[in-house]
XYZ file of C-alpha atoms in Angstrom:
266
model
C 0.000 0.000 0.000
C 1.320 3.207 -1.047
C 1.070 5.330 2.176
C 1.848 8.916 0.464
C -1.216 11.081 1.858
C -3.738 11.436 -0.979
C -2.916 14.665 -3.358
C -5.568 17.291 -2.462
C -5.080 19.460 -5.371
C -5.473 16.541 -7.744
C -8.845 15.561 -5.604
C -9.952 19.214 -6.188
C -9.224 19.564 -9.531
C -10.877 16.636 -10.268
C -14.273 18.346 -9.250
C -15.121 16.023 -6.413
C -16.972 17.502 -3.976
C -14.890 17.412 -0.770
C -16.087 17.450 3.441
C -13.432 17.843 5.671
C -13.229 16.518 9.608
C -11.766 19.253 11.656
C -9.234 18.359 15.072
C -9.569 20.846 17.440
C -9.207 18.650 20.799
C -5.909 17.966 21.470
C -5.224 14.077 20.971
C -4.275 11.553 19.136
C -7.479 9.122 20.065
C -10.185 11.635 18.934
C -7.540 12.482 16.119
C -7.007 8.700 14.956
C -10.973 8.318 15.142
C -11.785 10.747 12.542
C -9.535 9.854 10.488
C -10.937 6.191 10.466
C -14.095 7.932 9.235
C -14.554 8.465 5.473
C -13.579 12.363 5.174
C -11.840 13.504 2.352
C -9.597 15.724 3.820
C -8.653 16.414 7.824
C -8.114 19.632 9.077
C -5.978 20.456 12.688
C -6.716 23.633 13.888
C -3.917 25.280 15.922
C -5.813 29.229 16.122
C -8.797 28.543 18.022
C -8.585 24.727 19.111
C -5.933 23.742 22.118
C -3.333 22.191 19.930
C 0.420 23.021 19.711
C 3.372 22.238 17.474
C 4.404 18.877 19.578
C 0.752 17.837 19.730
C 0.057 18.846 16.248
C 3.111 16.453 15.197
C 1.747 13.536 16.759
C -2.008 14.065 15.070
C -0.450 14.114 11.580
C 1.087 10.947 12.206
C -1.538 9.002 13.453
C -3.511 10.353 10.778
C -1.049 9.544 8.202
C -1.690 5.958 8.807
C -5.370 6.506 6.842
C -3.943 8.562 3.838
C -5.766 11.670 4.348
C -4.376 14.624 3.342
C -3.845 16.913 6.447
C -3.991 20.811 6.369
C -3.317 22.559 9.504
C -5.059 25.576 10.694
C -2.238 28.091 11.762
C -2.551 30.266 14.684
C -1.562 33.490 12.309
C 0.581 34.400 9.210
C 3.540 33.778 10.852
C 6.348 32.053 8.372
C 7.832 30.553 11.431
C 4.902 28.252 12.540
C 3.698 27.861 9.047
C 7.153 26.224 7.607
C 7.433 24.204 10.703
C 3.926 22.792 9.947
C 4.999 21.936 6.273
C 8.009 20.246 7.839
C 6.031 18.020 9.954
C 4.090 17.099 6.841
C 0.987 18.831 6.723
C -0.113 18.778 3.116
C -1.819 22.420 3.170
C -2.372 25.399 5.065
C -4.974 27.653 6.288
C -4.108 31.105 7.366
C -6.541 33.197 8.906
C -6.960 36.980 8.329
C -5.824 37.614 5.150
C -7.058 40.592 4.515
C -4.839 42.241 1.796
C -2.470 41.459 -1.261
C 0.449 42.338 1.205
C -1.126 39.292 2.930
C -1.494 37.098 1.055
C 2.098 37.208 -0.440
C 3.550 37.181 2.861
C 1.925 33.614 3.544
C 2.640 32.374 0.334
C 6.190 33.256 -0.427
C 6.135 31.237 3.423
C 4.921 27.830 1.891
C 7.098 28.017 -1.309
C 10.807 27.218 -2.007
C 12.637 29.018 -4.217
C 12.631 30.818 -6.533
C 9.431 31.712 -6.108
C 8.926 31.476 -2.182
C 10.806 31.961 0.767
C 10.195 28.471 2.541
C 14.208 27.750 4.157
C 15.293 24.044 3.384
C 14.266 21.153 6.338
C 11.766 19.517 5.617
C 12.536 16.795 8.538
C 9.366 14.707 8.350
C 7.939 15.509 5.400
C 11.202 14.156 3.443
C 10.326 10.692 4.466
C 6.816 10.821 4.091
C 6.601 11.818 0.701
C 10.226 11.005 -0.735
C 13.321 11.965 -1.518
C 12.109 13.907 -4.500
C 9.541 16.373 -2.148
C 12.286 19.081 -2.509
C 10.930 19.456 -6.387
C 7.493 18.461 -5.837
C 6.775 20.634 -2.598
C 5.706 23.692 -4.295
C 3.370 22.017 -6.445
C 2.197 19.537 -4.072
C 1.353 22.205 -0.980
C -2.153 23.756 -0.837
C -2.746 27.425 0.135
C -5.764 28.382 1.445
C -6.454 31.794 2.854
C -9.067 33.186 5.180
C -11.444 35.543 3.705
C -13.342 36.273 7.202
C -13.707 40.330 7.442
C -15.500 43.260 5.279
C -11.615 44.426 4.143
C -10.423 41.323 3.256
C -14.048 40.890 1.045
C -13.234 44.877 -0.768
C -9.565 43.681 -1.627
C -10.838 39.879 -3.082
C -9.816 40.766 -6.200
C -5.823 41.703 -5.461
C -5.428 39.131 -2.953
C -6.870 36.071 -5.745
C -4.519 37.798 -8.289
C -1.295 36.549 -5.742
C 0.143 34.097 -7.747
C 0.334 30.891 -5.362
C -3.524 31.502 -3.806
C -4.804 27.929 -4.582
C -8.137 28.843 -2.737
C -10.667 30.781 -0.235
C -11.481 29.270 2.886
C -14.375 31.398 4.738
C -14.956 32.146 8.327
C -18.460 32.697 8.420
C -18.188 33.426 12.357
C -15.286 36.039 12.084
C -16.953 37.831 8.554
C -20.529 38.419 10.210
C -18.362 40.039 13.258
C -16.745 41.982 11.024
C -20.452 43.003 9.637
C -21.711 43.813 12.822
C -23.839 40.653 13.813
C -23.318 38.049 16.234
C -20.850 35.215 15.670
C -22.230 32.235 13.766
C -21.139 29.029 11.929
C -24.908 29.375 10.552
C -25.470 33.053 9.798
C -28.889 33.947 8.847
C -28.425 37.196 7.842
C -29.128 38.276 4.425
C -25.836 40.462 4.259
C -23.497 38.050 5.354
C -24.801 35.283 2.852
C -25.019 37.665 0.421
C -21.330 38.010 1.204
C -20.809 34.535 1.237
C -22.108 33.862 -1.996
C -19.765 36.764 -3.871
C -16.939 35.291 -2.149
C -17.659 31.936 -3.602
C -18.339 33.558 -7.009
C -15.161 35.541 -7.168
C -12.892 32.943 -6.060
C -14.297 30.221 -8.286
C -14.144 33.064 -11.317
C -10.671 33.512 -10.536
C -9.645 29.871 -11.480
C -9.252 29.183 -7.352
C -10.496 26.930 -5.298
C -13.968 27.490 -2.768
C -13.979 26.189 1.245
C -15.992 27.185 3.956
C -16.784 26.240 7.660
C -20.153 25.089 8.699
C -21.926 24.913 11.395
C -24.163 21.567 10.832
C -24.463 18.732 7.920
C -27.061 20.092 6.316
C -24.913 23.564 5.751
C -22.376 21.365 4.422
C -24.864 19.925 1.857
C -25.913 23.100 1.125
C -22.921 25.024 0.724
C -21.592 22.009 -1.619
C -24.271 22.204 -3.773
C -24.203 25.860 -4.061
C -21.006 25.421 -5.498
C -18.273 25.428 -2.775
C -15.659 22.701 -3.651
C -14.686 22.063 -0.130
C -16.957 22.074 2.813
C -15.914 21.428 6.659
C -18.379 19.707 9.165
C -18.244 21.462 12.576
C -15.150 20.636 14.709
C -14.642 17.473 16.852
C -15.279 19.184 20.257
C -18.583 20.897 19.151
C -19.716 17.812 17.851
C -18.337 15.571 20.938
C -20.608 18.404 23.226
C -23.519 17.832 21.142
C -23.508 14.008 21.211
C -23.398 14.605 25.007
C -26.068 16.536 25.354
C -28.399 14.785 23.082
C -27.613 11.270 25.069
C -28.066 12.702 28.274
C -31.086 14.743 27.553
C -32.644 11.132 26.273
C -31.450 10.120 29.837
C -33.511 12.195 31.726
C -36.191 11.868 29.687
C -37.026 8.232 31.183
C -38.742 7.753 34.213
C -36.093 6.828 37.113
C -36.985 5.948 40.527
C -35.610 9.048 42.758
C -34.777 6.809 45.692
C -32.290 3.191 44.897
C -33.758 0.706 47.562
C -32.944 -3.015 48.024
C -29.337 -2.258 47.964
C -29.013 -3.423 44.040
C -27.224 -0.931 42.223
């Protein structure tokens, strides 16, 4: 079995429609369990979930094992933490807050060797888990996507999809309606913020790039997939793990349970 992580750029290019699982908790179990699942694509979010560089190193490997391709969610668009990442093996990044050209260059020129990026030479664990070769298949093989998630970075679309090395969009529906003046959502409801979401989509697909979003249920997946986004993530592990929780134990207390134990039988 080859054990190379699957080539996300080929899987988007070949139109598939693709649903990503999304590690925010911290571990290798809950990591290694979603990646058992059929998702096309994992996601390990190091901005907003509890995850660092040693724990993010020992998800991707565990992960590895089901040939998922593995983009990590950095904490900023810092080349530091980014090229580290890429070391490790991540496949792809996701940088939040892109909000200009300046930006976007900045977090490209971080994932790309030279001559056209800045990415320094080390590439300790990703050498041996894609081949001795990965030094001239990297830059191709890498996928950038950057956060469109605020009302500047939606007025500059245009200049930051004409950076050469963009490969796609990936919207923060939570962060852009914040940025409109509504309340923090994975679902927004508001006209103006889908409204937004939709001429995101539009322009980035128009642009030749690639279309992701976070939702906040399945069926916002389904819909956002059909409405034309290529890539589509489901929640995150620890919102999902709450609302398993709460659904079991509601059922729970639903049934009729003696108040007092007697007889001694437990």
């Amino acid at each position: 079995m080859n054990n190379i992580p699957r080539h996300l750029k080929q899987q988007l290019a070949s139109g598939k429609k693709l649903i990503m699982g999304w590690c925010a908790i911290p571990s290798t179990i809950t990591a290694e369990a979603i990646a058992r699942l059929p998702f096309d694509v994992i996601g390990v979010d190091l901005q907003h979930g509890f995850i660092d560089y040693e724990r993010a190193l020992s998800m991707i490997q565990v992960i590895d094992s089901r040939g998922h391709p593995v983009l990590a969610r950095v904490p900023w668009n810092d080349p530091g933490i980014i090229m580290k990442l890429l070391d490790a093996g991540y496949t792809g990044i996701i940088c939040p807050m892109i909000n200009t050209a300046d930006d976007a260059q900045k977090f490209v020129a971080a994932c790309r060797y030279a001559p056209v990026g800045q990415r320094s030479w080390g590439p300790a664990r990703a050498l041996n888990v894609f081949g001795a070769d990965y030094g001239t298949t990297a830059n191709e093989r890498i996928t950038t996507f950057a956060m469109i998630e605020t009302i500047q970075a939606v007025q500059n679309l245009d200049e930051i999809l004409a950076v050469d090395g963009v490969d796609a969009i990936y919207i923060g529906p939570s962060d852009l309606g914040l940025s409109m003046g509504f309340t923090p959502t994975l679902e927004p409801t508001e006209l103006s913020v889908l409204e937004a979401i939709t001429y995101i989509r539009e322009t980035a697909l128009r642009a030749g790039k690639y279309a992701a979003i976070h939702c906040g249920s399945s069926e916002m997946v389904q819909r956002m997939l059909d409405q034309g986004f290529n890539l589509a993530t489901l929640m995150t592990d620890a919102r999902i793990f709450t609302a398993a929780l709460s659904s079991k134990l509601s059922e729970a207390r639903s049934k009729d349970m003696p108040d007092v134990v007697t007889g001694g039988q437990y």
